[in-house]
GROMACS .gro file of C-alpha atoms in nm:
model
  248
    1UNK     CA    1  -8.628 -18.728   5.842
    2UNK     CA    2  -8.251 -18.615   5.786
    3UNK     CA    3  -7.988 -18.939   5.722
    4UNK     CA    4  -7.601 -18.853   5.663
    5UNK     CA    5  -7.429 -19.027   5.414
    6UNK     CA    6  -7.041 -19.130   5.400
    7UNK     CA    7  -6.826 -19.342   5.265
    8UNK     CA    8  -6.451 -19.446   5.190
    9UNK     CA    9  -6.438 -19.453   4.817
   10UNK     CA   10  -6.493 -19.047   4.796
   11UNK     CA   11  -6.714 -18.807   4.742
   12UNK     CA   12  -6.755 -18.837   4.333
   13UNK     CA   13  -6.759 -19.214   4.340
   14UNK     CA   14  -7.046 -19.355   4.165
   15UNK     CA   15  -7.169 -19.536   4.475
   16UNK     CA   16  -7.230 -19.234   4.706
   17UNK     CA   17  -7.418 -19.064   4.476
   18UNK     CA   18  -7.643 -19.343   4.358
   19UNK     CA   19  -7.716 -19.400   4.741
   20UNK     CA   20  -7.766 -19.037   4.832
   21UNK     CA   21  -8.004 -18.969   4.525
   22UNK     CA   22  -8.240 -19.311   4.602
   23UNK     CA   23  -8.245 -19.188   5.003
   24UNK     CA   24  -8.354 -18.834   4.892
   25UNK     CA   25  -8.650 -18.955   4.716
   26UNK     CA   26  -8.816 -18.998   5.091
   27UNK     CA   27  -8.581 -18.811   5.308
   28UNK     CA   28  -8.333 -18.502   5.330
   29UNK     CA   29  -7.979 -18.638   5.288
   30UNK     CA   30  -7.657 -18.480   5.354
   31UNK     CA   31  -7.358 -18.636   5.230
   32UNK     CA   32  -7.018 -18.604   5.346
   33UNK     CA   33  -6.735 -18.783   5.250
   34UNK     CA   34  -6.360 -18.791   5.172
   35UNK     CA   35  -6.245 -18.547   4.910
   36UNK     CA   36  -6.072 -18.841   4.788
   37UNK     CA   37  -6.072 -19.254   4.781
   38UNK     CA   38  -5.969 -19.349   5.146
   39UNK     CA   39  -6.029 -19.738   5.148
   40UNK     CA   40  -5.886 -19.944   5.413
   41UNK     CA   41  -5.857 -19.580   5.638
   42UNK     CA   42  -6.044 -19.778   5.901
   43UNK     CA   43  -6.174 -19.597   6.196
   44UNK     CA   44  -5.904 -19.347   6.210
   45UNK     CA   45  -5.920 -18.986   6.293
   46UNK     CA   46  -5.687 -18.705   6.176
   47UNK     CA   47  -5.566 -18.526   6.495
   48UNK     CA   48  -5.262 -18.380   6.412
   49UNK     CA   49  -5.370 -18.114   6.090
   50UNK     CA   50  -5.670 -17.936   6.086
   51UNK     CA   51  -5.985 -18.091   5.892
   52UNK     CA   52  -6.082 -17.887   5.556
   53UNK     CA   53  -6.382 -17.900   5.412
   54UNK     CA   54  -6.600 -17.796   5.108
   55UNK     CA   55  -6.921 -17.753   5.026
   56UNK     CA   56  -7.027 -17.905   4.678
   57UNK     CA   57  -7.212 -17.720   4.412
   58UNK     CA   58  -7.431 -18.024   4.471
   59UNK     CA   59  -7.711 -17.916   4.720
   60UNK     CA   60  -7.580 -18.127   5.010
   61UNK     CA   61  -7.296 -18.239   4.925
   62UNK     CA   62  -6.959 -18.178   5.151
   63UNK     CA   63  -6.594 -18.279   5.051
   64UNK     CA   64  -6.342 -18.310   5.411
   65UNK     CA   65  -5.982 -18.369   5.339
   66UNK     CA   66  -5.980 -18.659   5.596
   67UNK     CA   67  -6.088 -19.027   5.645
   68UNK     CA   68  -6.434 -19.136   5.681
   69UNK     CA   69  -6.440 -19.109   6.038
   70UNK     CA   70  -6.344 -18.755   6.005
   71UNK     CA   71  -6.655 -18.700   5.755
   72UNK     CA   72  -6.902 -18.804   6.032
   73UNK     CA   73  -6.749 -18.707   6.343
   74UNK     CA   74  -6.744 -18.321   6.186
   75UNK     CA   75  -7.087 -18.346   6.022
   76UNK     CA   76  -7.255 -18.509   6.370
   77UNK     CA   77  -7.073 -18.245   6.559
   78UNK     CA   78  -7.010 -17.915   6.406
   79UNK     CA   79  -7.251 -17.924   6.088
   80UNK     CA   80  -7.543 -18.059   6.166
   81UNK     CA   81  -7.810 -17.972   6.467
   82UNK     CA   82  -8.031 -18.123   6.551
   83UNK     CA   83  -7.867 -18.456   6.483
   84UNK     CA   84  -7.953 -18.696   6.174
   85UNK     CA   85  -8.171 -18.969   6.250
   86UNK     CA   86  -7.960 -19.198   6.081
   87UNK     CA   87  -7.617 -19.247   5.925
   88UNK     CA   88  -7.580 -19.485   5.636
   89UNK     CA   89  -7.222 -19.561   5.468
   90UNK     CA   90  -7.218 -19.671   5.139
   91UNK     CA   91  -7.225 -19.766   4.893
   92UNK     CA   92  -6.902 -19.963   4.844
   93UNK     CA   93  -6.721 -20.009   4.544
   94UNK     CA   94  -6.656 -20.408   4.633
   95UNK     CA   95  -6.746 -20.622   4.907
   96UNK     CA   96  -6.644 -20.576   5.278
   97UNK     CA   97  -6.712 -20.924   5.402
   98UNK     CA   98  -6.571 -21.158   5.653
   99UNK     CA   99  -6.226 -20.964   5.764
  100UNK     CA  100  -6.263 -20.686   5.552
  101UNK     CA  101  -6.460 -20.515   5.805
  102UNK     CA  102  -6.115 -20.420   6.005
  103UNK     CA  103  -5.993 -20.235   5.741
  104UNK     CA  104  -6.320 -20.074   5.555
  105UNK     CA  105  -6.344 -19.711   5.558
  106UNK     CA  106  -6.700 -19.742   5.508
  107UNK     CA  107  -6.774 -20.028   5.778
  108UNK     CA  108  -6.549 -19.761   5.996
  109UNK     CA  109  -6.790 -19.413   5.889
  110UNK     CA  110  -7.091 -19.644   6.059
  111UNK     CA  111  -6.881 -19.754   6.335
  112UNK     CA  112  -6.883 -19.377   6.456
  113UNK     CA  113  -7.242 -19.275   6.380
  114UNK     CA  114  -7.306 -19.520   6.657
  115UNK     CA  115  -7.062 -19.429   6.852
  116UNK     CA  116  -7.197 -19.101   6.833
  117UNK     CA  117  -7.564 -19.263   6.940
  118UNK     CA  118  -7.690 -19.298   6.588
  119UNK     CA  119  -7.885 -19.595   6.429
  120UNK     CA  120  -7.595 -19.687   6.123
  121UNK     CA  121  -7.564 -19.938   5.845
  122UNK     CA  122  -7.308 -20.006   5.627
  123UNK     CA  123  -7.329 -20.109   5.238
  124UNK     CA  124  -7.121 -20.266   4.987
  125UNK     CA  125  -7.185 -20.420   4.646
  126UNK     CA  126  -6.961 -20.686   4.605
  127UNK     CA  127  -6.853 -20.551   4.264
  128UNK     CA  128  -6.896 -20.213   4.050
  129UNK     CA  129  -7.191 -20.246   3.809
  130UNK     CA  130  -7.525 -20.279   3.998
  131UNK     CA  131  -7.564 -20.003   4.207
  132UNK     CA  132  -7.932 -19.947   4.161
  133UNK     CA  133  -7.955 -20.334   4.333
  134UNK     CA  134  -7.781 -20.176   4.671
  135UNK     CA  135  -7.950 -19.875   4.646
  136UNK     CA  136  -8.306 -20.038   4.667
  137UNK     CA  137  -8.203 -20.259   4.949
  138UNK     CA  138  -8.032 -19.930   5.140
  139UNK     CA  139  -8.350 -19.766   5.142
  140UNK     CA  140  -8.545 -20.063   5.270
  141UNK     CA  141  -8.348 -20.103   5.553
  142UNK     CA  142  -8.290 -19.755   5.609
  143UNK     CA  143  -8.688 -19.737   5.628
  144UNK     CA  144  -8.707 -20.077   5.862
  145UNK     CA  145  -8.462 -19.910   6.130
  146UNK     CA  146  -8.685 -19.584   6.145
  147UNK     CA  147  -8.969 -19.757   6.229
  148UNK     CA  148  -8.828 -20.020   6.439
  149UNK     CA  149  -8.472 -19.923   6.530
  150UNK     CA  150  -8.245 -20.242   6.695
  151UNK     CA  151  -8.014 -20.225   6.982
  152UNK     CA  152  -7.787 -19.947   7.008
  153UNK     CA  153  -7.503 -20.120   7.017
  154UNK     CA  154  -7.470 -20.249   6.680
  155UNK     CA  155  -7.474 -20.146   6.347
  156UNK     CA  156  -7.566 -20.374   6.008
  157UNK     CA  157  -7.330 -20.449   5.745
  158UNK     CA  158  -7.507 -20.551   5.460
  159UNK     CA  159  -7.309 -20.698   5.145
  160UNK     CA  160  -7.530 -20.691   4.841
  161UNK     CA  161  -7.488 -20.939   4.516
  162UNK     CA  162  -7.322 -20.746   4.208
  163UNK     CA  163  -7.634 -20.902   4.073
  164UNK     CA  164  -7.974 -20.716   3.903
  165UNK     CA  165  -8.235 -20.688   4.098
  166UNK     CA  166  -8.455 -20.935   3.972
  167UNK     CA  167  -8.196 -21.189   4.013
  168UNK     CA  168  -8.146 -21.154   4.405
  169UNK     CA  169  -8.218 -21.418   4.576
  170UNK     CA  170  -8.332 -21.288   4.922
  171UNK     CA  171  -8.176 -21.196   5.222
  172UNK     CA  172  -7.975 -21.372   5.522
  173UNK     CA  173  -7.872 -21.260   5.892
  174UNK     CA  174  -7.531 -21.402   5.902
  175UNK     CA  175  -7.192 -21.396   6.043
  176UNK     CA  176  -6.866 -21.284   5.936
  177UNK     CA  177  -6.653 -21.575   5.768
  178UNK     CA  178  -6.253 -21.494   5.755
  179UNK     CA  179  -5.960 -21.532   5.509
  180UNK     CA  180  -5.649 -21.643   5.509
  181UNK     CA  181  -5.349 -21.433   5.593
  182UNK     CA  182  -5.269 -21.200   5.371
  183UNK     CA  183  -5.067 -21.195   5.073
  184UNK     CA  184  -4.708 -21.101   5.112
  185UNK     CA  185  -4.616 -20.741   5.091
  186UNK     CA  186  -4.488 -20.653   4.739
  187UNK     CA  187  -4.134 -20.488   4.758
  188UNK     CA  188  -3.988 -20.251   4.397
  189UNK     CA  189  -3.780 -19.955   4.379
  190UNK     CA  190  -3.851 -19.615   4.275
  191UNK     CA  191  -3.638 -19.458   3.997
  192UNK     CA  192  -3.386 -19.338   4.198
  193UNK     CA  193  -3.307 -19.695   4.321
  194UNK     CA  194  -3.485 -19.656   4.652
  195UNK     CA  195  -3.739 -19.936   4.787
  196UNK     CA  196  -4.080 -19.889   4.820
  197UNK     CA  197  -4.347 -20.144   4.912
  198UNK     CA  198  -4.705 -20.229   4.832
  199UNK     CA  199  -4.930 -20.367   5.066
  200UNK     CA  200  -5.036 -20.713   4.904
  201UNK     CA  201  -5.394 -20.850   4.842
  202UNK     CA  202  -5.608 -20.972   5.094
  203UNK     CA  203  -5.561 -21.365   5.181
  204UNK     CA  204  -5.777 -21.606   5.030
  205UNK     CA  205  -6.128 -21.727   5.210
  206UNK     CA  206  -6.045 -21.966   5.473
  207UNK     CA  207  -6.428 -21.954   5.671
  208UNK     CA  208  -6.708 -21.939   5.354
  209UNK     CA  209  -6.872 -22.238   5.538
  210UNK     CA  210  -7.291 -22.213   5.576
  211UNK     CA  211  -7.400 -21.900   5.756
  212UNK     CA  212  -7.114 -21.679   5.682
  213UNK     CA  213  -7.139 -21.360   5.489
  214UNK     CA  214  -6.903 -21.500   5.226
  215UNK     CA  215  -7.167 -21.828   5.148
  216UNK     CA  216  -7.494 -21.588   5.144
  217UNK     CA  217  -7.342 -21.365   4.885
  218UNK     CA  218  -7.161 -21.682   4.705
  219UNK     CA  219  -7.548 -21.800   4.660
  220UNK     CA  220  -7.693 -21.474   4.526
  221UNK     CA  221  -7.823 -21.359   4.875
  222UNK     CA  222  -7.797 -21.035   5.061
  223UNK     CA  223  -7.607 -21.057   5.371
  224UNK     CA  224  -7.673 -20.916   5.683
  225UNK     CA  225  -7.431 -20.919   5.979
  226UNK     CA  226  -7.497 -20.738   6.334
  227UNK     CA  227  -7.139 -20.600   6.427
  228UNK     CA  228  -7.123 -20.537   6.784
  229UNK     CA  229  -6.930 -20.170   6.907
  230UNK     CA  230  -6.791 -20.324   7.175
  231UNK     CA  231  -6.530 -20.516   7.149
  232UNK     CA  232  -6.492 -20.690   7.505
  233UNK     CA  233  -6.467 -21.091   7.487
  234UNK     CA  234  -6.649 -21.156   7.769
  235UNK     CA  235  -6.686 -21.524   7.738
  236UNK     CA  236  -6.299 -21.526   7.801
  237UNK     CA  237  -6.259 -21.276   8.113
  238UNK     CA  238  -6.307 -21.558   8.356
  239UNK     CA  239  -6.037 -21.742   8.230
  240UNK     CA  240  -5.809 -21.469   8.188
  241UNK     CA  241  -5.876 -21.366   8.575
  242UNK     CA  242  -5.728 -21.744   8.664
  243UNK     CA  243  -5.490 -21.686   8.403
  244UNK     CA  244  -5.344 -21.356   8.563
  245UNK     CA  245  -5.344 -21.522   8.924
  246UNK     CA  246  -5.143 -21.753   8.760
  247UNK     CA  247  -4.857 -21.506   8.613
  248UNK     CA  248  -4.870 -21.322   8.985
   0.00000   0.00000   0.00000
């Protein structure tokens, strides 16, 4: 069994490596991941340089000077053959819950292990100190999907509780809540009297109502939400046919 691992954070962050090291205790792991922290890179690919990338003293390890999508579209497609059976990204330094997912690096490197036909989950501790707490539930899912993969077109993103173990308090399917619009982008000026500007902090929780990712996690549960790869809103294309008729 062979499972790539990616993330956004980098390829030193503490995350990675505490998820790479609990997967290789039942299966060979290759990791590959930003050379540096590329949150909110989203599912972007770099088309215009050429990728770079290093291989670690760490048995396994690769460093790409690119985004997360990068790291698994070259690993799928130039390093590895046969394929991995799985792609997991993870784990997350913080939570990537409700909107977040648009934006997550690490939601993004899972996007495109299925996109590229592989079974993919996504993790994220909501928080930075219990690591070991996603780990354990990474490689329980990880072993659920071998043995009884889901539909290929989704992938899980699971938010963990920056909780101990023993203090979990199980685990719900849910759906994404959503937050408020942003904050307002911070504007300053460099020494030289130039401005530069700071993309603001995400928008508080609007949707943390029962069932949402935001509630499960609020309650000391594991959340688990089915994101679907396509995006079509099909439950609105008959309308949009009258509306079209319409315009013409």
């Amino acid at each position: 069994m062979k499972i790539l691992v990616s993330n956004d954070d980098g390829v030193n962050a503490l995350g990675i490596r505490t998820l790479s090291r609990a997967l290789s205790e039942f299966a060979e792991v290759v990791t590959v991941a930003p050379d540096r922290n590329r949150s909110g890179a989203s599912h972007s690919l770099t088309l215009e340089v050429p990728l770079r990338a290093d291989k670690l003293d760490d048995t396994g390890f690769y460093s790409v000077k690119g985004t997360p999508t990068d790291c698994v579209h070259w690993a799928v497609n130039c390093l590895l053959d046969p394929d991995p059976d799985l792609v997991v990204a993870g784990i997350n330094h913080g939570a990537n819950l409700g909107d977040d997912v648009l934006y997550s690096g690490t939601v993004a490197a899972a996007t495109e292990g299925r996109h590229l036909g592989l079974p993919s989950l996504a993790i994220s501790l909501c928080g930075e100190r219990h690591f070991e707490t996603a780990a354990h539930f990474a490689c329980m899912l990880v072993q659920g999907l071998l043995r009884a993969p889901l539909y290929s077109n989704q992938i899980l993103n699971v938010n963990v509780p920056d909780l101990p173990l023993a203090e979990i308090q199980g685990i719900k399917v849910t759906r994404l809540g959503n937050r408020h619009r942003s904050e307002a982008v911070l504007k300053e000026f460099d020494p030289r009297g130039r401005p530069i500007y700071w993309i603001g902090p995400p928008g508080a929780i609007q949707d943390a109502g029962e069932g949402t990712d935001f509630d499960a996690v609020e309650r000391g549960f594991v959340s688990i939400t089915p994101l679907t790869i396509d995006l079509t809103a099909y439950d609105q294309m008959a309308a949009l046919s009258r509306w079209i008729k319409d315009v013409e």
